[in-house]
Amino acid sequence: HSPTLRPDGSVLDHPGYDVDTGLFFDSNGTTFPAIPPRPTLDDARAALGRLQEVVRDFPFTEPWHFAAWLSAVLSVVCRYTIMGCVPMHGITATTRGSGKSLLADTIAIIGTGRPAARWSQVDEEDEERKRLLSLALDGDPLVCIDNVTAPVGSGVLAMALTATSIKDRLLGKTQTL
């Protein structure tokens, strides 16, 4: 739903099916600014400035907080150029209502053209395993685990984040996917 980089580093920015990658770009009528075929350092700085503008009102307390946000954005935008896993990103704050979910949406909207799908935290690893397989089958490019109340982590989540593919049994069936 937004321009993305192809594995060869070129930009997929024309709506329609891209034979080389198997991706389908649907701009949903959105007009994106043109990207120069050979961006200069000044072009990159200008683009970074536009990204900083998006989050200028978020209460980042340290410069590396913006860098972490930018890392999350680039992980989504550049996903198809990365021949492996991308990191999970966490968003924390000391106060409720400070905009953590909205910040997650900025990442998702820039990278996919739509807000992040929300996912509640689960306590049981078996339930997380089922949900991760369902998430993979749905094809969501990212998800926001919202309102986290306990440390995040499990063997199955670690596997999903670090494996290039996973296989599991479909709920209620003997079939694996």
Short mmCIF file of N, CA and C in Angstrom, two decimals:
data_model
loop_
_atom_site.label_atom_id
_atom_site.label_comp_id
_atom_site.label_asym_id
_atom_site.label_seq_id
_atom_site.Cartn_x
_atom_site.Cartn_y
_atom_site.Cartn_z
N HIS A 1 0.80 -1.21 0.00
CA HIS A 1 0.00 0.00 0.00
C HIS A 1 0.84 1.27 0.00
N SER A 2 2.14 1.10 0.04
CA SER A 2 3.06 2.24 -0.08
C SER A 2 4.29 1.77 -0.83
N PRO A 3 5.03 2.71 -1.44
CA PRO A 3 6.24 2.29 -2.15
C PRO A 3 7.17 1.50 -1.22
N THR A 4 7.88 0.56 -1.79
CA THR A 4 8.82 -0.24 -1.00
C THR A 4 10.06 -0.50 -1.84
N LEU A 5 11.09 -0.96 -1.19
CA LEU A 5 12.31 -1.31 -1.90
C LEU A 5 12.26 -2.76 -2.32
N ARG A 6 12.75 -3.03 -3.52
CA ARG A 6 12.89 -4.39 -4.00
C ARG A 6 14.23 -4.95 -3.50
N PRO A 7 14.39 -6.27 -3.54
CA PRO A 7 15.66 -6.85 -3.08
C PRO A 7 16.90 -6.30 -3.80
N ASP A 8 16.73 -5.82 -5.04
CA ASP A 8 17.88 -5.28 -5.76
C ASP A 8 18.15 -3.81 -5.42
N GLY A 9 17.34 -3.23 -4.51
CA GLY A 9 17.53 -1.85 -4.10
C GLY A 9 16.72 -0.85 -4.88
N SER A 10 16.08 -1.27 -5.96
CA SER A 10 15.23 -0.36 -6.73
C SER A 10 13.91 -0.15 -5.99
N VAL A 11 13.20 0.88 -6.37
CA VAL A 11 11.96 1.24 -5.69
C VAL A 11 10.75 0.72 -6.46
N LEU A 12 9.89 0.02 -5.77
CA LEU A 12 8.60 -0.39 -6.34
C LEU A 12 7.62 0.72 -6.01
N ASP A 13 7.34 1.57 -7.01
CA ASP A 13 6.45 2.71 -6.76
C ASP A 13 5.36 2.88 -7.82
N HIS A 14 5.24 1.89 -8.72
CA HIS A 14 4.17 1.94 -9.72
C HIS A 14 3.11 0.92 -9.33
N PRO A 15 1.85 1.37 -9.18
CA PRO A 15 0.79 0.45 -8.80
C PRO A 15 0.65 -0.72 -9.77
N GLY A 16 0.29 -1.85 -9.20
CA GLY A 16 0.10 -3.05 -9.99
C GLY A 16 1.01 -4.17 -9.53
N TYR A 17 0.95 -5.27 -10.28
CA TYR A 17 1.74 -6.45 -9.95
C TYR A 17 3.17 -6.28 -10.43
N ASP A 18 4.12 -6.59 -9.56
CA ASP A 18 5.54 -6.52 -9.90
C ASP A 18 6.04 -7.95 -10.12
N VAL A 19 6.31 -8.29 -11.37
CA VAL A 19 6.70 -9.65 -11.75
C VAL A 19 7.99 -10.07 -11.04
N ASP A 20 8.94 -9.15 -10.90
CA ASP A 20 10.24 -9.50 -10.33
C ASP A 20 10.16 -9.91 -8.86
N THR A 21 9.24 -9.35 -8.11
CA THR A 21 9.16 -9.63 -6.67
C THR A 21 7.94 -10.44 -6.26
N GLY A 22 6.92 -10.46 -7.10
CA GLY A 22 5.67 -11.11 -6.72
C GLY A 22 4.81 -10.23 -5.83
N LEU A 23 5.18 -8.97 -5.68
CA LEU A 23 4.41 -8.03 -4.85
C LEU A 23 3.37 -7.32 -5.70
N PHE A 24 2.27 -6.96 -5.06
CA PHE A 24 1.24 -6.16 -5.70
C PHE A 24 1.15 -4.85 -4.96
N PHE A 25 1.39 -3.75 -5.65
CA PHE A 25 1.34 -2.43 -5.04
C PHE A 25 0.01 -1.79 -5.37
N ASP A 26 -0.80 -1.56 -4.34
CA ASP A 26 -2.09 -0.88 -4.47
C ASP A 26 -1.98 0.43 -3.70
N SER A 27 -1.83 1.53 -4.41
CA SER A 27 -1.67 2.83 -3.75
C SER A 27 -2.97 3.36 -3.19
N ASN A 28 -4.09 2.69 -3.47
CA ASN A 28 -5.40 3.11 -2.98
C ASN A 28 -5.68 4.58 -3.32
N GLY A 29 -5.18 5.00 -4.48
CA GLY A 29 -5.42 6.37 -4.93
C GLY A 29 -4.49 7.40 -4.33
N THR A 30 -3.59 7.00 -3.46
CA THR A 30 -2.66 7.94 -2.84
C THR A 30 -1.55 8.28 -3.82
N THR A 31 -1.23 9.56 -3.91
CA THR A 31 -0.11 9.99 -4.74
C THR A 31 1.09 10.22 -3.83
N PHE A 32 2.15 9.49 -4.09
CA PHE A 32 3.37 9.61 -3.29
C PHE A 32 4.35 10.53 -4.01
N PRO A 33 5.17 11.26 -3.25
CA PRO A 33 6.17 12.10 -3.90
C PRO A 33 7.14 11.25 -4.72
N ALA A 34 7.60 11.81 -5.83
CA ALA A 34 8.55 11.09 -6.68
C ALA A 34 9.87 10.88 -5.93
N ILE A 35 10.47 9.73 -6.15
CA ILE A 35 11.76 9.41 -5.55
C ILE A 35 12.80 9.48 -6.66
N PRO A 36 13.83 10.31 -6.48
CA PRO A 36 14.83 10.41 -7.54
C PRO A 36 15.50 9.06 -7.79
N PRO A 37 15.83 8.75 -9.05
CA PRO A 37 16.47 7.45 -9.34
C PRO A 37 17.83 7.30 -8.65
N ARG A 38 18.54 8.40 -8.44
CA ARG A 38 19.83 8.38 -7.75
C ARG A 38 19.82 9.48 -6.69
N PRO A 39 19.19 9.19 -5.52
CA PRO A 39 19.09 10.23 -4.49
C PRO A 39 20.46 10.69 -4.00
N THR A 40 20.55 11.98 -3.75
CA THR A 40 21.79 12.57 -3.22
C THR A 40 21.72 12.58 -1.69
N LEU A 41 22.82 12.96 -1.07
CA LEU A 41 22.85 13.10 0.38
C LEU A 41 21.85 14.17 0.82
N ASP A 42 21.74 15.25 0.04
CA ASP A 42 20.75 16.29 0.37
C ASP A 42 19.33 15.76 0.27
N ASP A 43 19.06 14.89 -0.72
CA ASP A 43 17.74 14.26 -0.84
C ASP A 43 17.45 13.43 0.41
N ALA A 44 18.45 12.68 0.85
CA ALA A 44 18.28 11.84 2.05
C ALA A 44 18.03 12.69 3.28
N ARG A 45 18.77 13.77 3.42
CA ARG A 45 18.57 14.67 4.57
C ARG A 45 17.17 15.30 4.54
N ALA A 46 16.71 15.67 3.36
CA ALA A 46 15.37 16.26 3.24
C ALA A 46 14.31 15.23 3.61
N ALA A 47 14.50 13.98 3.17
CA ALA A 47 13.55 12.91 3.51
C ALA A 47 13.56 12.66 5.02
N LEU A 48 14.73 12.65 5.62
CA LEU A 48 14.82 12.47 7.07
C LEU A 48 14.09 13.59 7.80
N GLY A 49 14.24 14.81 7.29
CA GLY A 49 13.53 15.95 7.90
C GLY A 49 12.03 15.79 7.83
N ARG A 50 11.53 15.26 6.70
CA ARG A 50 10.08 15.04 6.57
C ARG A 50 9.63 13.96 7.56
N LEU A 51 10.46 12.93 7.76
CA LEU A 51 10.10 11.89 8.73
C LEU A 51 10.13 12.45 10.15
N GLN A 52 11.09 13.29 10.46
CA GLN A 52 11.14 13.90 11.79
C GLN A 52 9.91 14.75 12.04
N GLU A 53 9.42 15.39 11.01
CA GLU A 53 8.22 16.21 11.14
C GLU A 53 7.01 15.38 11.58
N VAL A 54 6.93 14.14 11.10
CA VAL A 54 5.81 13.26 11.44
C VAL A 54 5.71 13.03 12.95
N VAL A 55 6.85 12.94 13.62
CA VAL A 55 6.85 12.59 15.05
C VAL A 55 7.36 13.73 15.93
N ARG A 56 7.33 14.95 15.44
CA ARG A 56 7.89 16.08 16.20
C ARG A 56 7.20 16.31 17.55
N ASP A 57 5.93 15.93 17.66
CA ASP A 57 5.20 16.16 18.92
C ASP A 57 5.27 14.99 19.89
N PHE A 58 5.92 13.90 19.50
CA PHE A 58 6.05 12.77 20.43
C PHE A 58 7.13 13.10 21.46
N PRO A 59 6.88 12.73 22.69
CA PRO A 59 7.81 13.11 23.77
C PRO A 59 9.04 12.19 23.88
N PHE A 60 9.81 12.09 22.79
CA PHE A 60 11.07 11.35 22.87
C PHE A 60 11.97 12.07 23.87
N THR A 61 12.54 11.33 24.80
CA THR A 61 13.38 11.96 25.81
C THR A 61 14.87 11.88 25.48
N GLU A 62 15.23 11.02 24.56
CA GLU A 62 16.62 10.86 24.15
C GLU A 62 16.70 10.80 22.63
N PRO A 63 17.80 11.25 22.04
CA PRO A 63 17.93 11.23 20.58
C PRO A 63 17.81 9.82 19.99
N TRP A 64 18.26 8.82 20.73
CA TRP A 64 18.20 7.46 20.19
C TRP A 64 16.78 6.92 20.16
N HIS A 65 15.85 7.56 20.84
CA HIS A 65 14.46 7.12 20.76
C HIS A 65 13.91 7.38 19.36
N PHE A 66 14.26 8.54 18.78
CA PHE A 66 13.88 8.79 17.39
C PHE A 66 14.58 7.80 16.47
N ALA A 67 15.84 7.50 16.74
CA ALA A 67 16.59 6.55 15.92
C ALA A 67 15.93 5.17 15.96
N ALA A 68 15.43 4.76 17.12
CA ALA A 68 14.74 3.46 17.24
C ALA A 68 13.44 3.48 16.44
N TRP A 69 12.72 4.59 16.50
CA TRP A 69 11.49 4.72 15.70
C TRP A 69 11.82 4.63 14.22
N LEU A 70 12.86 5.34 13.80
CA LEU A 70 13.28 5.30 12.40
C LEU A 70 13.69 3.89 11.99
N SER A 71 14.36 3.17 12.88
CA SER A 71 14.72 1.78 12.62
C SER A 71 13.48 0.94 12.37
N ALA A 72 12.44 1.16 13.16
CA ALA A 72 11.20 0.41 12.97
C ALA A 72 10.57 0.74 11.62
N VAL A 73 10.54 2.02 11.26
CA VAL A 73 9.98 2.43 9.97
C VAL A 73 10.76 1.78 8.83
N LEU A 74 12.08 1.85 8.90
CA LEU A 74 12.91 1.29 7.84
C LEU A 74 12.79 -0.23 7.78
N SER A 75 12.57 -0.88 8.92
CA SER A 75 12.39 -2.33 8.93
C SER A 75 11.15 -2.73 8.12
N VAL A 76 10.13 -1.89 8.17
CA VAL A 76 8.91 -2.19 7.41
C VAL A 76 9.08 -1.79 5.94
N VAL A 77 9.57 -0.58 5.71
CA VAL A 77 9.70 -0.07 4.34
C VAL A 77 10.70 -0.91 3.53
N CYS A 78 11.76 -1.33 4.18
CA CYS A 78 12.83 -2.07 3.48
C CYS A 78 12.71 -3.57 3.64
N ARG A 79 11.59 -4.06 4.14
CA ARG A 79 11.44 -5.47 4.48
C ARG A 79 11.84 -6.40 3.34
N TYR A 80 11.49 -6.06 2.12
CA TYR A 80 11.73 -6.96 1.00
C TYR A 80 13.17 -6.92 0.50
N THR A 81 13.98 -6.00 1.05
CA THR A 81 15.40 -5.97 0.69
C THR A 81 16.24 -6.74 1.71
N ILE A 82 15.62 -7.13 2.81
CA ILE A 82 16.33 -7.81 3.89
C ILE A 82 16.14 -9.32 3.72
N MET A 83 17.22 -10.01 3.48
CA MET A 83 17.16 -11.45 3.24
C MET A 83 17.25 -12.24 4.54
N GLY A 84 16.45 -11.90 5.48
CA GLY A 84 16.46 -12.58 6.77
C GLY A 84 15.42 -11.96 7.67
N CYS A 85 15.69 -12.03 8.94
CA CYS A 85 14.74 -11.56 9.94
C CYS A 85 14.91 -10.06 10.19
N VAL A 86 13.85 -9.45 10.63
CA VAL A 86 13.90 -8.05 11.08
C VAL A 86 13.58 -8.04 12.57
N PRO A 87 14.08 -7.04 13.29
CA PRO A 87 13.88 -7.04 14.74
C PRO A 87 12.45 -6.66 15.14
N MET A 88 12.10 -7.11 16.32
CA MET A 88 10.87 -6.65 16.97
C MET A 88 11.23 -5.33 17.66
N HIS A 89 10.35 -4.37 17.62
CA HIS A 89 10.59 -3.09 18.26
C HIS A 89 9.60 -2.90 19.40
N GLY A 90 10.07 -2.35 20.48
CA GLY A 90 9.19 -2.06 21.62
C GLY A 90 9.02 -0.56 21.78
N ILE A 91 7.83 -0.17 22.20
CA ILE A 91 7.54 1.24 22.48
C ILE A 91 7.08 1.31 23.93
N THR A 92 7.82 2.05 24.73
CA THR A 92 7.48 2.18 26.15
C THR A 92 7.33 3.65 26.51
N ALA A 93 6.69 3.88 27.63
CA ALA A 93 6.54 5.23 28.16
C ALA A 93 6.30 5.13 29.65
N THR A 94 6.53 6.23 30.33
CA THR A 94 6.33 6.24 31.78
C THR A 94 4.91 6.61 32.17
N THR A 95 4.13 7.10 31.22
CA THR A 95 2.76 7.49 31.53
C THR A 95 1.77 6.90 30.53
N ARG A 96 0.58 6.63 31.01
CA ARG A 96 -0.49 6.16 30.13
C ARG A 96 -0.96 7.31 29.25
N GLY A 97 -1.46 6.94 28.08
CA GLY A 97 -2.03 7.95 27.18
C GLY A 97 -1.00 8.86 26.54
N SER A 98 0.25 8.46 26.51
CA SER A 98 1.29 9.32 25.94
C SER A 98 1.43 9.14 24.43
N GLY A 99 0.71 8.19 23.85
CA GLY A 99 0.71 8.04 22.41
C GLY A 99 1.49 6.85 21.88
N LYS A 100 1.70 5.83 22.69
CA LYS A 100 2.46 4.66 22.24
C LYS A 100 1.79 3.98 21.04
N SER A 101 0.49 3.77 21.11
CA SER A 101 -0.22 3.12 20.01
C SER A 101 -0.24 4.01 18.77
N LEU A 102 -0.37 5.30 18.97
CA LEU A 102 -0.32 6.23 17.85
C LEU A 102 1.06 6.21 17.20
N LEU A 103 2.11 6.10 18.01
CA LEU A 103 3.46 6.01 17.47
C LEU A 103 3.62 4.72 16.65
N ALA A 104 3.05 3.62 17.14
CA ALA A 104 3.07 2.37 16.38
C ALA A 104 2.33 2.56 15.05
N ASP A 105 1.24 3.31 15.08
CA ASP A 105 0.50 3.56 13.83
C ASP A 105 1.31 4.39 12.84
N THR A 106 2.13 5.32 13.32
CA THR A 106 2.97 6.09 12.38
C THR A 106 3.92 5.16 11.64
N ILE A 107 4.47 4.19 12.35
CA ILE A 107 5.36 3.21 11.72
C ILE A 107 4.60 2.42 10.66
N ALA A 108 3.43 1.92 11.06
CA ALA A 108 2.63 1.09 10.16
C ALA A 108 2.13 1.87 8.95
N ILE A 109 1.65 3.07 9.15
CA ILE A 109 1.09 3.85 8.04
C ILE A 109 2.18 4.22 7.04
N ILE A 110 3.35 4.60 7.52
CA ILE A 110 4.44 4.92 6.60
C ILE A 110 4.85 3.67 5.82
N GLY A 111 4.92 2.54 6.51
CA GLY A 111 5.39 1.32 5.87
C GLY A 111 4.37 0.54 5.09
N THR A 112 3.09 0.67 5.45
CA THR A 112 2.08 -0.16 4.79
C THR A 112 0.88 0.61 4.26
N GLY A 113 0.75 1.86 4.66
CA GLY A 113 -0.39 2.65 4.22
C GLY A 113 -1.62 2.50 5.09
N ARG A 114 -1.51 1.74 6.18
CA ARG A 114 -2.66 1.56 7.07
C ARG A 114 -2.18 1.43 8.52
N PRO A 115 -3.07 1.70 9.48
CA PRO A 115 -2.68 1.57 10.90
C PRO A 115 -2.29 0.13 11.25
N ALA A 116 -1.55 -0.01 12.33
CA ALA A 116 -1.11 -1.33 12.79
C ALA A 116 -2.30 -2.14 13.29
N ALA A 117 -2.32 -3.41 12.93
CA ALA A 117 -3.32 -4.32 13.50
C ALA A 117 -2.98 -4.48 14.98
N ARG A 118 -3.98 -4.46 15.85
CA ARG A 118 -3.75 -4.59 17.29
C ARG A 118 -3.89 -6.05 17.70
N TRP A 119 -3.08 -6.42 18.67
CA TRP A 119 -3.05 -7.78 19.18
C TRP A 119 -2.86 -7.68 20.69
N SER A 120 -3.70 -8.32 21.45
CA SER A 120 -3.53 -8.28 22.90
C SER A 120 -2.45 -9.28 23.32
N GLN A 121 -1.85 -9.02 24.44
CA GLN A 121 -0.83 -9.92 24.97
C GLN A 121 -1.50 -11.19 25.49
N VAL A 122 -0.83 -12.33 25.31
CA VAL A 122 -1.35 -13.58 25.84
C VAL A 122 -0.41 -14.10 26.91
N ASP A 123 -0.96 -14.88 27.83
CA ASP A 123 -0.17 -15.41 28.94
C ASP A 123 0.39 -16.80 28.66
N GLU A 124 -0.30 -17.57 27.84
CA GLU A 124 0.08 -18.96 27.63
C GLU A 124 0.82 -19.13 26.30
N GLU A 125 1.93 -19.86 26.34
CA GLU A 125 2.74 -20.06 25.14
C GLU A 125 1.97 -20.82 24.06
N ASP A 126 1.14 -21.78 24.45
CA ASP A 126 0.38 -22.53 23.46
C ASP A 126 -0.59 -21.61 22.71
N GLU A 127 -1.22 -20.69 23.42
CA GLU A 127 -2.12 -19.72 22.79
C GLU A 127 -1.33 -18.79 21.87
N GLU A 128 -0.15 -18.39 22.30
CA GLU A 128 0.69 -17.53 21.46
C GLU A 128 1.10 -18.26 20.18
N ARG A 129 1.41 -19.53 20.30
CA ARG A 129 1.78 -20.33 19.13
C ARG A 129 0.64 -20.34 18.11
N LYS A 130 -0.58 -20.57 18.58
CA LYS A 130 -1.74 -20.60 17.68
C LYS A 130 -1.95 -19.24 17.02
N ARG A 131 -1.78 -18.19 17.80
CA ARG A 131 -2.01 -16.85 17.28
C ARG A 131 -0.93 -16.45 16.28
N LEU A 132 0.31 -16.86 16.54
CA LEU A 132 1.39 -16.53 15.61
C LEU A 132 1.18 -17.21 14.25
N LEU A 133 0.73 -18.46 14.27
CA LEU A 133 0.45 -19.14 13.01
C LEU A 133 -0.69 -18.44 12.28
N SER A 134 -1.73 -18.08 13.00
CA SER A 134 -2.85 -17.36 12.39
C SER A 134 -2.38 -16.04 11.81
N LEU A 135 -1.53 -15.34 12.53
CA LEU A 135 -0.99 -14.07 12.06
C LEU A 135 -0.19 -14.27 10.78
N ALA A 136 0.63 -15.30 10.76
CA ALA A 136 1.42 -15.59 9.56
C ALA A 136 0.52 -15.91 8.38
N LEU A 137 -0.54 -16.67 8.61
CA LEU A 137 -1.46 -17.03 7.53
C LEU A 137 -2.24 -15.82 7.03
N ASP A 138 -2.53 -14.88 7.93
CA ASP A 138 -3.24 -13.66 7.53
C ASP A 138 -2.36 -12.77 6.66
N GLY A 139 -1.06 -12.84 6.85
CA GLY A 139 -0.14 -12.05 6.04
C GLY A 139 0.03 -10.61 6.48
N ASP A 140 -0.38 -10.26 7.69
CA ASP A 140 -0.15 -8.89 8.16
C ASP A 140 1.34 -8.61 8.20
N PRO A 141 1.78 -7.50 7.61
CA PRO A 141 3.21 -7.21 7.61
C PRO A 141 3.76 -6.82 8.97
N LEU A 142 2.89 -6.36 9.85
CA LEU A 142 3.30 -6.05 11.21
C LEU A 142 2.07 -6.04 12.09
N VAL A 143 2.31 -6.17 13.39
CA VAL A 143 1.22 -6.15 14.35
C VAL A 143 1.71 -5.43 15.60
N CYS A 144 0.80 -4.77 16.27
CA CYS A 144 1.12 -4.06 17.51
C CYS A 144 0.54 -4.86 18.68
N ILE A 145 1.43 -5.38 19.52
CA ILE A 145 0.97 -6.03 20.76
C ILE A 145 0.69 -4.89 21.72
N ASP A 146 -0.58 -4.61 21.95
CA ASP A 146 -1.00 -3.41 22.66
C ASP A 146 -1.28 -3.70 24.13
N ASN A 147 -1.11 -2.67 24.94
CA ASN A 147 -1.40 -2.74 26.38
C ASN A 147 -0.68 -3.90 27.06
N VAL A 148 0.62 -3.97 26.86
CA VAL A 148 1.45 -5.01 27.45
C VAL A 148 1.55 -4.79 28.95
N THR A 149 1.27 -5.84 29.73
CA THR A 149 1.29 -5.72 31.19
C THR A 149 2.32 -6.62 31.85
N ALA A 150 3.00 -7.44 31.07
CA ALA A 150 4.02 -8.35 31.61
C ALA A 150 5.17 -8.42 30.60
N PRO A 151 6.32 -8.91 31.01
CA PRO A 151 7.42 -9.02 30.05
C PRO A 151 7.00 -9.81 28.82
N VAL A 152 7.44 -9.35 27.66
CA VAL A 152 7.13 -10.01 26.39
C VAL A 152 8.23 -11.01 26.09
N GLY A 153 7.85 -12.21 25.72
CA GLY A 153 8.84 -13.18 25.33
C GLY A 153 8.40 -14.60 25.62
N SER A 154 8.75 -15.48 24.70
CA SER A 154 8.48 -16.90 24.85
C SER A 154 9.32 -17.61 23.80
N GLY A 155 9.43 -18.90 23.96
CA GLY A 155 10.17 -19.67 22.97
C GLY A 155 9.56 -19.57 21.59
N VAL A 156 8.24 -19.63 21.51
CA VAL A 156 7.57 -19.59 20.20
C VAL A 156 7.70 -18.20 19.56
N LEU A 157 7.66 -17.14 20.35
CA LEU A 157 7.85 -15.80 19.81
C LEU A 157 9.29 -15.63 19.31
N ALA A 158 10.24 -16.13 20.10
CA ALA A 158 11.65 -16.06 19.68
C ALA A 158 11.84 -16.82 18.36
N MET A 159 11.20 -17.97 18.23
CA MET A 159 11.30 -18.75 17.00
C MET A 159 10.71 -17.96 15.82
N ALA A 160 9.55 -17.37 16.02
CA ALA A 160 8.90 -16.63 14.95
C ALA A 160 9.72 -15.42 14.52
N LEU A 161 10.43 -14.81 15.46
CA LEU A 161 11.23 -13.63 15.14
C LEU A 161 12.58 -13.95 14.51
N THR A 162 13.07 -15.16 14.74
CA THR A 162 14.43 -15.47 14.29
C THR A 162 14.49 -16.53 13.19
N ALA A 163 13.40 -17.20 12.89
CA ALA A 163 13.40 -18.23 11.84
C ALA A 163 12.95 -17.61 10.52
N THR A 164 13.48 -18.12 9.43
CA THR A 164 13.05 -17.62 8.13
C THR A 164 11.72 -18.24 7.70
N SER A 165 11.35 -19.36 8.32
CA SER A 165 10.03 -19.94 8.09
C SER A 165 9.66 -20.76 9.32
N ILE A 166 8.37 -20.91 9.53
CA ILE A 166 7.87 -21.72 10.63
C ILE A 166 6.79 -22.64 10.10
N LYS A 167 6.56 -23.71 10.80
CA LYS A 167 5.51 -24.66 10.41
C LYS A 167 4.83 -25.10 11.69
N ASP A 168 3.52 -25.19 11.65
CA ASP A 168 2.78 -25.62 12.83
C ASP A 168 1.47 -26.26 12.39
N ARG A 169 0.83 -26.92 13.34
CA ARG A 169 -0.43 -27.59 13.08
C ARG A 169 -1.56 -26.58 13.12
N LEU A 170 -2.45 -26.66 12.13
CA LEU A 170 -3.61 -25.80 12.07
C LEU A 170 -4.57 -26.18 13.19
N LEU A 171 -5.09 -25.20 13.89
CA LEU A 171 -5.97 -25.42 15.03
C LEU A 171 -7.14 -26.33 14.66
N GLY A 172 -7.33 -27.40 15.42
CA GLY A 172 -8.45 -28.30 15.22
C GLY A 172 -8.26 -29.31 14.08
N LYS A 173 -7.08 -29.35 13.47
CA LYS A 173 -6.84 -30.24 12.34
C LYS A 173 -5.49 -30.93 12.52
N THR A 174 -5.26 -31.96 11.72
CA THR A 174 -3.96 -32.60 11.72
C THR A 174 -3.07 -32.01 10.63
N GLN A 175 -3.59 -31.08 9.88
CA GLN A 175 -2.86 -30.44 8.77
C GLN A 175 -1.86 -29.44 9.31
N THR A 176 -0.66 -29.41 8.72
CA THR A 176 0.33 -28.41 9.08
C THR A 176 0.49 -27.41 7.96
N LEU A 177 0.80 -26.20 8.35
CA LEU A 177 1.01 -25.12 7.39
C LEU A 177 2.29 -24.39 7.76
#
